[in-house]
Short mmCIF file of C-alpha atoms and ligand atoms in Angstrom, two decimals:
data_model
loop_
_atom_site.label_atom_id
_atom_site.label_comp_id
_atom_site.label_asym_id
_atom_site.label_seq_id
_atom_site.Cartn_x
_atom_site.Cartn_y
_atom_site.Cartn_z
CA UNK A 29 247.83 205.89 137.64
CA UNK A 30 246.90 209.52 139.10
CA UNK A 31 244.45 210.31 141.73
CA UNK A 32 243.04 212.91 139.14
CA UNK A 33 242.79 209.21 136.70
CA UNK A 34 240.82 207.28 139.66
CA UNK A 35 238.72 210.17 140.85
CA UNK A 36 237.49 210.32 137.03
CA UNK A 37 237.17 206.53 136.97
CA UNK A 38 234.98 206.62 139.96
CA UNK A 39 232.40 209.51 138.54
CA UNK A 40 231.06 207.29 136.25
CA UNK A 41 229.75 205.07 139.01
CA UNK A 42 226.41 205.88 140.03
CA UNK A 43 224.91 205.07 143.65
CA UNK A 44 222.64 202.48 143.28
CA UNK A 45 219.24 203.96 142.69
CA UNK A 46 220.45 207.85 142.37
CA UNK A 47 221.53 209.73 139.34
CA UNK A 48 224.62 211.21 140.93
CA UNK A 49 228.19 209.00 141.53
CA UNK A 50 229.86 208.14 144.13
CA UNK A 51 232.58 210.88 144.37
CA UNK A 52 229.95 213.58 144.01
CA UNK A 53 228.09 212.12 147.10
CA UNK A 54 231.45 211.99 148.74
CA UNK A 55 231.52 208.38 149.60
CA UNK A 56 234.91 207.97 147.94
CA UNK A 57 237.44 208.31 151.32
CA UNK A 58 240.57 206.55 150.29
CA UNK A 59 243.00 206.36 147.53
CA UNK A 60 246.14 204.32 147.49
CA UNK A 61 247.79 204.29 144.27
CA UNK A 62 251.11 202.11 144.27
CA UNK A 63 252.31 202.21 140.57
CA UNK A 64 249.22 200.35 138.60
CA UNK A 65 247.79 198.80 142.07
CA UNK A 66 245.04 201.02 143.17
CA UNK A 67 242.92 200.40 146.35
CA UNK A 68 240.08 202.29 147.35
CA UNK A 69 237.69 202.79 150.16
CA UNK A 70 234.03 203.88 149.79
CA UNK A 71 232.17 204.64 153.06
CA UNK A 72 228.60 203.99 151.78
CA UNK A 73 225.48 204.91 153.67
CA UNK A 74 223.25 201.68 152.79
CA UNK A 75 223.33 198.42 154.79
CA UNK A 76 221.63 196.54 151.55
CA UNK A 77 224.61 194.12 150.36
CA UNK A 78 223.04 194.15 146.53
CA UNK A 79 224.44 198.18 146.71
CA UNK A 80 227.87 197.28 148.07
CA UNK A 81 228.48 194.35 145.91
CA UNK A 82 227.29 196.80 142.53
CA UNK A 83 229.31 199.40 143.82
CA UNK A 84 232.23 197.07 144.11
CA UNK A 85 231.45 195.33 140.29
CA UNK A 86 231.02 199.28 138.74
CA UNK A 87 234.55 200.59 140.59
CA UNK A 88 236.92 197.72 139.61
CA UNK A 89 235.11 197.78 135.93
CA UNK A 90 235.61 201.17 135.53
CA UNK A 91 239.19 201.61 137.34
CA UNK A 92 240.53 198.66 134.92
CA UNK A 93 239.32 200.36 132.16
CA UNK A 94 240.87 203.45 133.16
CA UNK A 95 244.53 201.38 133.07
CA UNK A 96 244.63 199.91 136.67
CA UNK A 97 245.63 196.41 137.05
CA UNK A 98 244.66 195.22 140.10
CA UNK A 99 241.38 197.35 141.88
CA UNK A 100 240.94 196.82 145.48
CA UNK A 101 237.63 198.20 146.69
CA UNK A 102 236.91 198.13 150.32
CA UNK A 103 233.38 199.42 151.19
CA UNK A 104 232.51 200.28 154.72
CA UNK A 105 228.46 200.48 155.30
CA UNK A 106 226.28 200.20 158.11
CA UNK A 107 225.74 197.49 160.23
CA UNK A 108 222.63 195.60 158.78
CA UNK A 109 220.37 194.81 162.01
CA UNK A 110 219.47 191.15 161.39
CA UNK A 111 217.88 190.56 164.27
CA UNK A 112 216.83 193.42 166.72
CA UNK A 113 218.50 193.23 169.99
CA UNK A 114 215.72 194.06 171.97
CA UNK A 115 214.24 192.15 175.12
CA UNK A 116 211.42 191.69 177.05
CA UNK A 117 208.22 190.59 176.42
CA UNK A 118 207.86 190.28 172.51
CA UNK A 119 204.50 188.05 171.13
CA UNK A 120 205.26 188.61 167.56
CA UNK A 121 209.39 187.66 167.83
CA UNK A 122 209.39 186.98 163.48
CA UNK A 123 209.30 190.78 163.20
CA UNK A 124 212.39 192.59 163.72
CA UNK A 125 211.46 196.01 164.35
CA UNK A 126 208.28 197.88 165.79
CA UNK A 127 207.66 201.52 164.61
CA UNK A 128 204.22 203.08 166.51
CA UNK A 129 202.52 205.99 164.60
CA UNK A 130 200.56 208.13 167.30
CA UNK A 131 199.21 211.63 167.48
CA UNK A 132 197.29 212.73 170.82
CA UNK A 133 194.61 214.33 168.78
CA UNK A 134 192.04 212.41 165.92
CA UNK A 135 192.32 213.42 162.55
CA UNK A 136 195.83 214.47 162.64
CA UNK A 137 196.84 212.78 159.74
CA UNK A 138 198.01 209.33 161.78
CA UNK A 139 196.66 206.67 159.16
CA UNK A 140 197.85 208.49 156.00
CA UNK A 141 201.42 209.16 157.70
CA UNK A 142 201.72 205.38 158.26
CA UNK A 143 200.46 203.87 154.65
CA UNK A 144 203.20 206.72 152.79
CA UNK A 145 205.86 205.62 155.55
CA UNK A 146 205.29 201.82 155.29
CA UNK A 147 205.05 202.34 151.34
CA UNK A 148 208.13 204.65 151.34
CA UNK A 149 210.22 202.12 153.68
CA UNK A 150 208.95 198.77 151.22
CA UNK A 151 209.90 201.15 148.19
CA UNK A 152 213.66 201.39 149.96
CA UNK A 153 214.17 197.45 150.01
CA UNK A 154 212.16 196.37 153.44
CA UNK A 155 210.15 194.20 154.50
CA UNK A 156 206.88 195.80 155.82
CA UNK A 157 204.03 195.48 157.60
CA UNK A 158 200.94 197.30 158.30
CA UNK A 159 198.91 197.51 161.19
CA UNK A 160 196.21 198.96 161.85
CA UNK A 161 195.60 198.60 165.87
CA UNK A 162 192.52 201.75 165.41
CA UNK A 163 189.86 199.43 166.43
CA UNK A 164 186.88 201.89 166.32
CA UNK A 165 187.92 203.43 163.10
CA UNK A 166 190.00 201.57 161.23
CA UNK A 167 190.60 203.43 157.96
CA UNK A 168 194.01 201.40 156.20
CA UNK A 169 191.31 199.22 153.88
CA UNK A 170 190.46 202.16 152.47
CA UNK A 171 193.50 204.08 152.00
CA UNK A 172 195.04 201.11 150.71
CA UNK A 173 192.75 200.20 148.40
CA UNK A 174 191.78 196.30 149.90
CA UNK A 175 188.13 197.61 151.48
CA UNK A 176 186.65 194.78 149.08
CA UNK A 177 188.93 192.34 149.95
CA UNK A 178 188.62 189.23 153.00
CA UNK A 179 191.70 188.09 154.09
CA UNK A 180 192.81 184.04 153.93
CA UNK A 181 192.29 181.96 157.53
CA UNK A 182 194.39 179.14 158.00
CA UNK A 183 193.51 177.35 160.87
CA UNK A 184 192.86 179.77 163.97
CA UNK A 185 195.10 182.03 162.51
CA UNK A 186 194.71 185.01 159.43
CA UNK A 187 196.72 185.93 156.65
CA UNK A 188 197.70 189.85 156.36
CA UNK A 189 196.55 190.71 152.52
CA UNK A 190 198.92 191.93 150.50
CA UNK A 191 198.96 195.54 148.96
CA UNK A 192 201.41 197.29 147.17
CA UNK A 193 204.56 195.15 148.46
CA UNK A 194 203.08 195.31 152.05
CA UNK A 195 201.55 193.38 154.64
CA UNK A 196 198.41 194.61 155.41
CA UNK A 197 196.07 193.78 158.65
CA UNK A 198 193.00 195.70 160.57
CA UNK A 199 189.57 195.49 162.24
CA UNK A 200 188.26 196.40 159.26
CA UNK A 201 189.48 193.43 156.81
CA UNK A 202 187.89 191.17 159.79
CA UNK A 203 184.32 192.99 159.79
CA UNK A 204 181.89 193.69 157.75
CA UNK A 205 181.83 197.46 155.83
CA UNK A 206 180.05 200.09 158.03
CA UNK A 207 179.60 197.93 161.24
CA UNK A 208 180.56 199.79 164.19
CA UNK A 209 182.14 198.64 167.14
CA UNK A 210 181.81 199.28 170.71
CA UNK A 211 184.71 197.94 172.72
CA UNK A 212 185.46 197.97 176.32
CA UNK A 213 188.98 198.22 177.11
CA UNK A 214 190.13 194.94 177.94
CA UNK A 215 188.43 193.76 174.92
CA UNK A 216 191.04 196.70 172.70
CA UNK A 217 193.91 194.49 174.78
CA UNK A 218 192.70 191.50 173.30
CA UNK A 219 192.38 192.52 169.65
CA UNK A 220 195.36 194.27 170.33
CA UNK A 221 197.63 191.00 171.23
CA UNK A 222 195.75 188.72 168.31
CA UNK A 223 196.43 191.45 165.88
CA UNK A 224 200.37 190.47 166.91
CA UNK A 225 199.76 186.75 168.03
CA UNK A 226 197.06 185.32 165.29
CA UNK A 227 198.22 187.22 162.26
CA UNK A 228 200.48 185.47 160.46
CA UNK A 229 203.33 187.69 159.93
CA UNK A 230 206.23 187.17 157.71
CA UNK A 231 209.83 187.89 159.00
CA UNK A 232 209.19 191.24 158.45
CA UNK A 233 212.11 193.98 159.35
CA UNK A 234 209.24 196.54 160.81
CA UNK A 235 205.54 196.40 161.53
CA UNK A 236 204.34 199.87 160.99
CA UNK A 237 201.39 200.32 163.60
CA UNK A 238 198.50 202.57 162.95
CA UNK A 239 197.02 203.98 166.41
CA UNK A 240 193.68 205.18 167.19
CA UNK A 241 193.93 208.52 168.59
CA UNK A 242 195.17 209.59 171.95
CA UNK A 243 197.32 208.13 174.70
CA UNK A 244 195.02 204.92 176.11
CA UNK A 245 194.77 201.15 176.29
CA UNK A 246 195.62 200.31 173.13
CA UNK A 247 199.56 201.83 173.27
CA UNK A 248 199.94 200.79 176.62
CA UNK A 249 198.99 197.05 175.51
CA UNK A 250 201.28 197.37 172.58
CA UNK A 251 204.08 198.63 174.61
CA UNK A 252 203.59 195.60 176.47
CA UNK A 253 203.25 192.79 174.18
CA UNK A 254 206.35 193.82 171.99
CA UNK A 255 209.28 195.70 172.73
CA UNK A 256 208.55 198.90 170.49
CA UNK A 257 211.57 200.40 168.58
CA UNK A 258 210.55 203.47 167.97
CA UNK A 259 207.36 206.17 168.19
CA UNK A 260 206.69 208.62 165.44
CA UNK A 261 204.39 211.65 166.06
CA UNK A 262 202.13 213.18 163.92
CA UNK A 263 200.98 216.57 164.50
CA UNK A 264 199.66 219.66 162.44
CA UNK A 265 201.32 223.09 163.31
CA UNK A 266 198.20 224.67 164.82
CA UNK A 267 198.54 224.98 169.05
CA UNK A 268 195.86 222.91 169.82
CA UNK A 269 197.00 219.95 168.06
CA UNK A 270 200.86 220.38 169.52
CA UNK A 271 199.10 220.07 173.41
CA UNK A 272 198.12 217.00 172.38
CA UNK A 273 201.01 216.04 170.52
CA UNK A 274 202.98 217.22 173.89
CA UNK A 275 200.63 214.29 175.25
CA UNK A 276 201.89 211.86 172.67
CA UNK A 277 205.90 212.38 172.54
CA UNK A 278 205.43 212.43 176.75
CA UNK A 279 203.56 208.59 176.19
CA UNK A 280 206.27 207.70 174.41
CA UNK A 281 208.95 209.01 177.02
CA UNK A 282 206.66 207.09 179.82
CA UNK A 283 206.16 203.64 177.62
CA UNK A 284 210.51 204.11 177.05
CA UNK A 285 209.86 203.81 173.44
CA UNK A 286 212.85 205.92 172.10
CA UNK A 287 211.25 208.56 169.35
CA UNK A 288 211.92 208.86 165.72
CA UNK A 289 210.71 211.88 165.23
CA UNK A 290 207.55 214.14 164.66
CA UNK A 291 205.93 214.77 161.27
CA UNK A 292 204.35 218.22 160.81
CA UNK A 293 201.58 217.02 158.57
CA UNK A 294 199.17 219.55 157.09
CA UNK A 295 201.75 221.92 156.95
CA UNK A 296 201.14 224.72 154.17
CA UNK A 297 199.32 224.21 150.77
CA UNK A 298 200.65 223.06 147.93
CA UNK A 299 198.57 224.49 144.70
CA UNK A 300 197.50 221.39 142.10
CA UNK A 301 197.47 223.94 139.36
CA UNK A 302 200.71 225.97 140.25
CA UNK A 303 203.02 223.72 142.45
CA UNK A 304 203.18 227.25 144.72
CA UNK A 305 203.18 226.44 148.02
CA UNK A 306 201.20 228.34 150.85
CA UNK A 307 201.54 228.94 154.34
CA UNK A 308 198.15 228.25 155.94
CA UNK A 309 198.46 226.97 159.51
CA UNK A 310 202.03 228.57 160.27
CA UNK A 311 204.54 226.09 159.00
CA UNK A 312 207.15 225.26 161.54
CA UNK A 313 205.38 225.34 164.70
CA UNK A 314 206.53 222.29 165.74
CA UNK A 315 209.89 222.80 165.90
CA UNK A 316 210.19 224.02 169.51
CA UNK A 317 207.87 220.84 171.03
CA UNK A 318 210.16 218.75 168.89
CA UNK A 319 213.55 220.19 170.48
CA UNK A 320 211.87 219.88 174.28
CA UNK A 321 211.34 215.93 173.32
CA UNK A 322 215.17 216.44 171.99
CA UNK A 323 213.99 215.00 168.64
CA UNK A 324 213.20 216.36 164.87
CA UNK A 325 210.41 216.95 162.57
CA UNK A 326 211.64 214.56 159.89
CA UNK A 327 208.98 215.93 157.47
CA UNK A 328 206.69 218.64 157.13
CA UNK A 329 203.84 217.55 154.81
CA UNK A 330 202.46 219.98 153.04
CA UNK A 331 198.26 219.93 152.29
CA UNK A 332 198.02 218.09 149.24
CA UNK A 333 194.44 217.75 147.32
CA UNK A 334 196.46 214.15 145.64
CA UNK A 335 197.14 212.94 149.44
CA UNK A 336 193.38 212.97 150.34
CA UNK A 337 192.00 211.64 147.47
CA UNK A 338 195.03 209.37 147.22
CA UNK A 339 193.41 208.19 150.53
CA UNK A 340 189.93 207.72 149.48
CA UNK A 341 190.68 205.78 146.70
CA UNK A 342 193.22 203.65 147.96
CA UNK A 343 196.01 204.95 146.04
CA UNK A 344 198.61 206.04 148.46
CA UNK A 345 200.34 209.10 147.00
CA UNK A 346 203.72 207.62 147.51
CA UNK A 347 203.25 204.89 145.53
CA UNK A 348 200.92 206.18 142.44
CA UNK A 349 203.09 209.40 142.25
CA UNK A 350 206.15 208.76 143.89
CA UNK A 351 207.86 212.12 141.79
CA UNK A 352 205.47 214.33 144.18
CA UNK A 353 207.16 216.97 146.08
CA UNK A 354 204.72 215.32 149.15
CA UNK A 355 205.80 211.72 148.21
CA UNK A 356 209.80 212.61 148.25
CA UNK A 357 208.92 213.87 151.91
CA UNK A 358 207.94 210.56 153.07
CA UNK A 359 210.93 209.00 151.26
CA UNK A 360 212.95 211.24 153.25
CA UNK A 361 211.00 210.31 156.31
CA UNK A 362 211.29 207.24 155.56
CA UNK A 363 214.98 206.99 155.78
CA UNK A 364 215.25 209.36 158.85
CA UNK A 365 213.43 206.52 161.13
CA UNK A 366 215.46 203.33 159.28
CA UNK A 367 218.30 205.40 160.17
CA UNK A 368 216.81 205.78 163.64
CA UNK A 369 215.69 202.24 164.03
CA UNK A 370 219.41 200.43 162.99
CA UNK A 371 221.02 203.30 165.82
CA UNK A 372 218.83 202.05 168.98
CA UNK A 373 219.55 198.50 167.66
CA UNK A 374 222.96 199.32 167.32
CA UNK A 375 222.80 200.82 170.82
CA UNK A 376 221.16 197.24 172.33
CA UNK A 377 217.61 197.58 171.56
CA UNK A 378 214.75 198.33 173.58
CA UNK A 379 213.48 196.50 176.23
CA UNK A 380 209.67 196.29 177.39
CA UNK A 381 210.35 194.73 181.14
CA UNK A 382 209.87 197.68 183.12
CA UNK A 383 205.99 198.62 181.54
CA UNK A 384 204.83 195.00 182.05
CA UNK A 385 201.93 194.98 184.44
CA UNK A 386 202.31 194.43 188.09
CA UNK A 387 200.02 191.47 188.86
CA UNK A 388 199.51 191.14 193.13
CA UNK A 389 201.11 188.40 194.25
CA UNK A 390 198.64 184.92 194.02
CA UNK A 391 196.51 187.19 191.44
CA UNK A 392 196.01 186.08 187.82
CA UNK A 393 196.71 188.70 185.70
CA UNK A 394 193.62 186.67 183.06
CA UNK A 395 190.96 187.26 185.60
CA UNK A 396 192.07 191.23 185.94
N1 ATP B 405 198.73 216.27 153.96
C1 ATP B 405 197.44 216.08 153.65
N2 ATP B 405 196.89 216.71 152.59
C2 ATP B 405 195.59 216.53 152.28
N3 ATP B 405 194.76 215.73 152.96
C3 ATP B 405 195.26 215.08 154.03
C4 ATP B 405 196.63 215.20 154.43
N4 ATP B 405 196.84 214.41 155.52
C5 ATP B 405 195.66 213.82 155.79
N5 ATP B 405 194.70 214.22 154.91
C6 ATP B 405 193.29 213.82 154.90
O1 ATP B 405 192.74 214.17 156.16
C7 ATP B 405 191.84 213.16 156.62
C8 ATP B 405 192.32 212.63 157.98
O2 ATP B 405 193.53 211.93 157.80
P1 ATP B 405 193.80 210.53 158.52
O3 ATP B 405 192.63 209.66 158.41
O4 ATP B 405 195.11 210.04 158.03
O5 ATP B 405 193.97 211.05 160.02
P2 ATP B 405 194.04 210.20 161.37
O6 ATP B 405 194.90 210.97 162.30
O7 ATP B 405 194.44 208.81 161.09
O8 ATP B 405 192.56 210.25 161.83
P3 ATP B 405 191.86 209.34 162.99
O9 ATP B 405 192.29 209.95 164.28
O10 ATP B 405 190.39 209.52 162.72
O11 ATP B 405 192.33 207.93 162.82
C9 ATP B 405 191.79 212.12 155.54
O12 ATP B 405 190.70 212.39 154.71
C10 ATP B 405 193.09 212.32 154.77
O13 ATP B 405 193.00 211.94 153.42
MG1 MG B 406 193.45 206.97 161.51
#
């Protein structure tokens, strides 16, 4: 056996999933070749055991057949976060991970960024949820195509409905079409906490939460009642929108929810007819906000007609056309913050003590 004989051997494995092999990706790190005895190690970049254990099957098949006669194949891959090592206060403990989706400013682009991410991240092997914690305008029904539908109650507690491979939960399932809601803030806490305490939740590896716009109540309950993992930002590149976003990333940094990243959404055009796509906004702008916060926009999202009507009729882009140049965005999003998540869980977690309320002493913090 020859390294030149292995390396050849090894291009016709494929990466799980991907068209290219594992020596083009450069995974391939090792050889030892002692006569016919190879042994080989492949630093992989997926924590799923299904890819190392195909890997493994494909290399050995393939290195036999190219004359070896023993294959040893030792594959090094991520740590998979089974549980999340974070502390504190956590009133939903069967989900693993926590990712918040807030923009300071309405409109932004919050609840479409969240249904493409929570598709994208289902789509790459996890187990998601949805929630949608925007109690005055709760929008995921509609964008993910369950407006019609009541979810199941067992006992004093709900069923999330499923849609497209996800978990889904909001005000809206729970209330009639078109009624509007009024809430006074410590009723937004309440909601807020059942959403996470009466919902019946599977073990899910990350609960994707939808905010409603801007930096009050609502994040400051959620930061409270689970430790949150991480805080994506939306924003669109025009100046008015990155203030607010300032406002966001700066919650974030104040609730110590460590950041994934921002997502320039509405970021150029992309023409149905021609694929061409436009600068209309300024594309970029983000950047420098995203450097102060000493993170990265993990996508810019172009203006797609297919992601707003995707929306209206409940047929998330990501999943109806996942070949989309916007869809493969999200995708890479998608893997950006799982990448992000198994880090700070790698690095101990998150913990939620120090943005717990401060109760006087001999007051209840119920009748507050
Ligand atoms: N990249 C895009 N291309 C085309 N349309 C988009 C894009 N992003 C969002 N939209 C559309 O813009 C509108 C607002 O988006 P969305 O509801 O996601 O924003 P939001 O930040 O959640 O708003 P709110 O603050 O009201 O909750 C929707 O009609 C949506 O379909
Ligand atoms: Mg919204």
């Amino acid at each position: 056996m020859t390294e030149q004989i292995v390396n050849e051997a090894l291009s016709k494995v494929t990466y799980p999933g991907f068209t290219k092999d594992i020596v083009t990706f450069g995974f391939v790190k090792d050889i030892q070749i002692s006569g016919n005895d190879v042994s080989i190690t492949i630093d992989i970049t997926s924590s799923a055991p299904e890819v190392a254990q195909q890997i493994t099957d494909e290399a050995q098949a393939e290195l036999k057949r190219a004359g070896a006669t023993s294959a040893t194949i030792n594959i090094k891959a991520p740590q998979m976060p089974k549980e999340s090592s974070s502390k504190g206060k956590n009133i939903a403990p069967q989900v693993k991970n926590f990712l918040m989706v807030s923009s300071g400013k309405g409109g932004v682009g919050k609840s479409t960024t969240s249904v493409n991410i929570a598709i994208s991240l289902a789509k790459q092997g996890k187990k998601v949820g949805l929630l949608d914690a925007d109690i005055y305008g709760p929008n995921i029904p509609r964008m993910m195509g369950i407006a019609d539908i009541k979810p199941e109650v067992n006992g004093n507690k709900v069923l999330p409905i499923n849609a497209y491979g996800i978990e889904v939960m909001s005000m809206g399932s729970l209330m009639e079409e078109g009624q509007s809601l009024i809430w006074r803030g410590a009723m937004i806490m309440k909601a807020i906490e059942q959403f996470l305490r009466d919902i019946l939740w599977s073990e899910l590896d990350v609960l994707v939460i939808d905010m409603p716009p801007g930096t009050g109540d609502a994040q400051l309950t959620l930061a409270q009642s689970v430790p949150v993992t991480a805080g994506l930002t939306v924003s669109t590149p025009q100046s008015v929108s990155l203030d607010d976003s300032r406002r966001s990333l700066d919650m974030f940094k104040k609730l110590n929810i460590p950041i994934a990243g921002v997502i320039e959404n509405m970021s150029g055009f992309i023409a149905p007819d021609t694929g061409v796509e436009y600068d209309i906004f300024g594309k970029g702008t983000t950047q420098p906000l995203a450097e102060e916060f000493d993170t990265e926009i993990i996508a810019e999202i172009p203006i797609e007609p297919s992601i707003r009507t995707g929306g209206d009729e409940g047929k998330p882009i990501s999943y109806v056309a996942p070949t989309s140049e916007s869809a493969k965005r999200y995708a890479a999003a998608a893997e950006s913050i799982w990448a992000t998540i198994e880090k700070i869980n790698a690095e101990g977690g998150v913990d939620n003590q120090a943005v717990q309320p401060t109760t006087p002493p001999g007051v209840s913090a119920c009748s507050m």
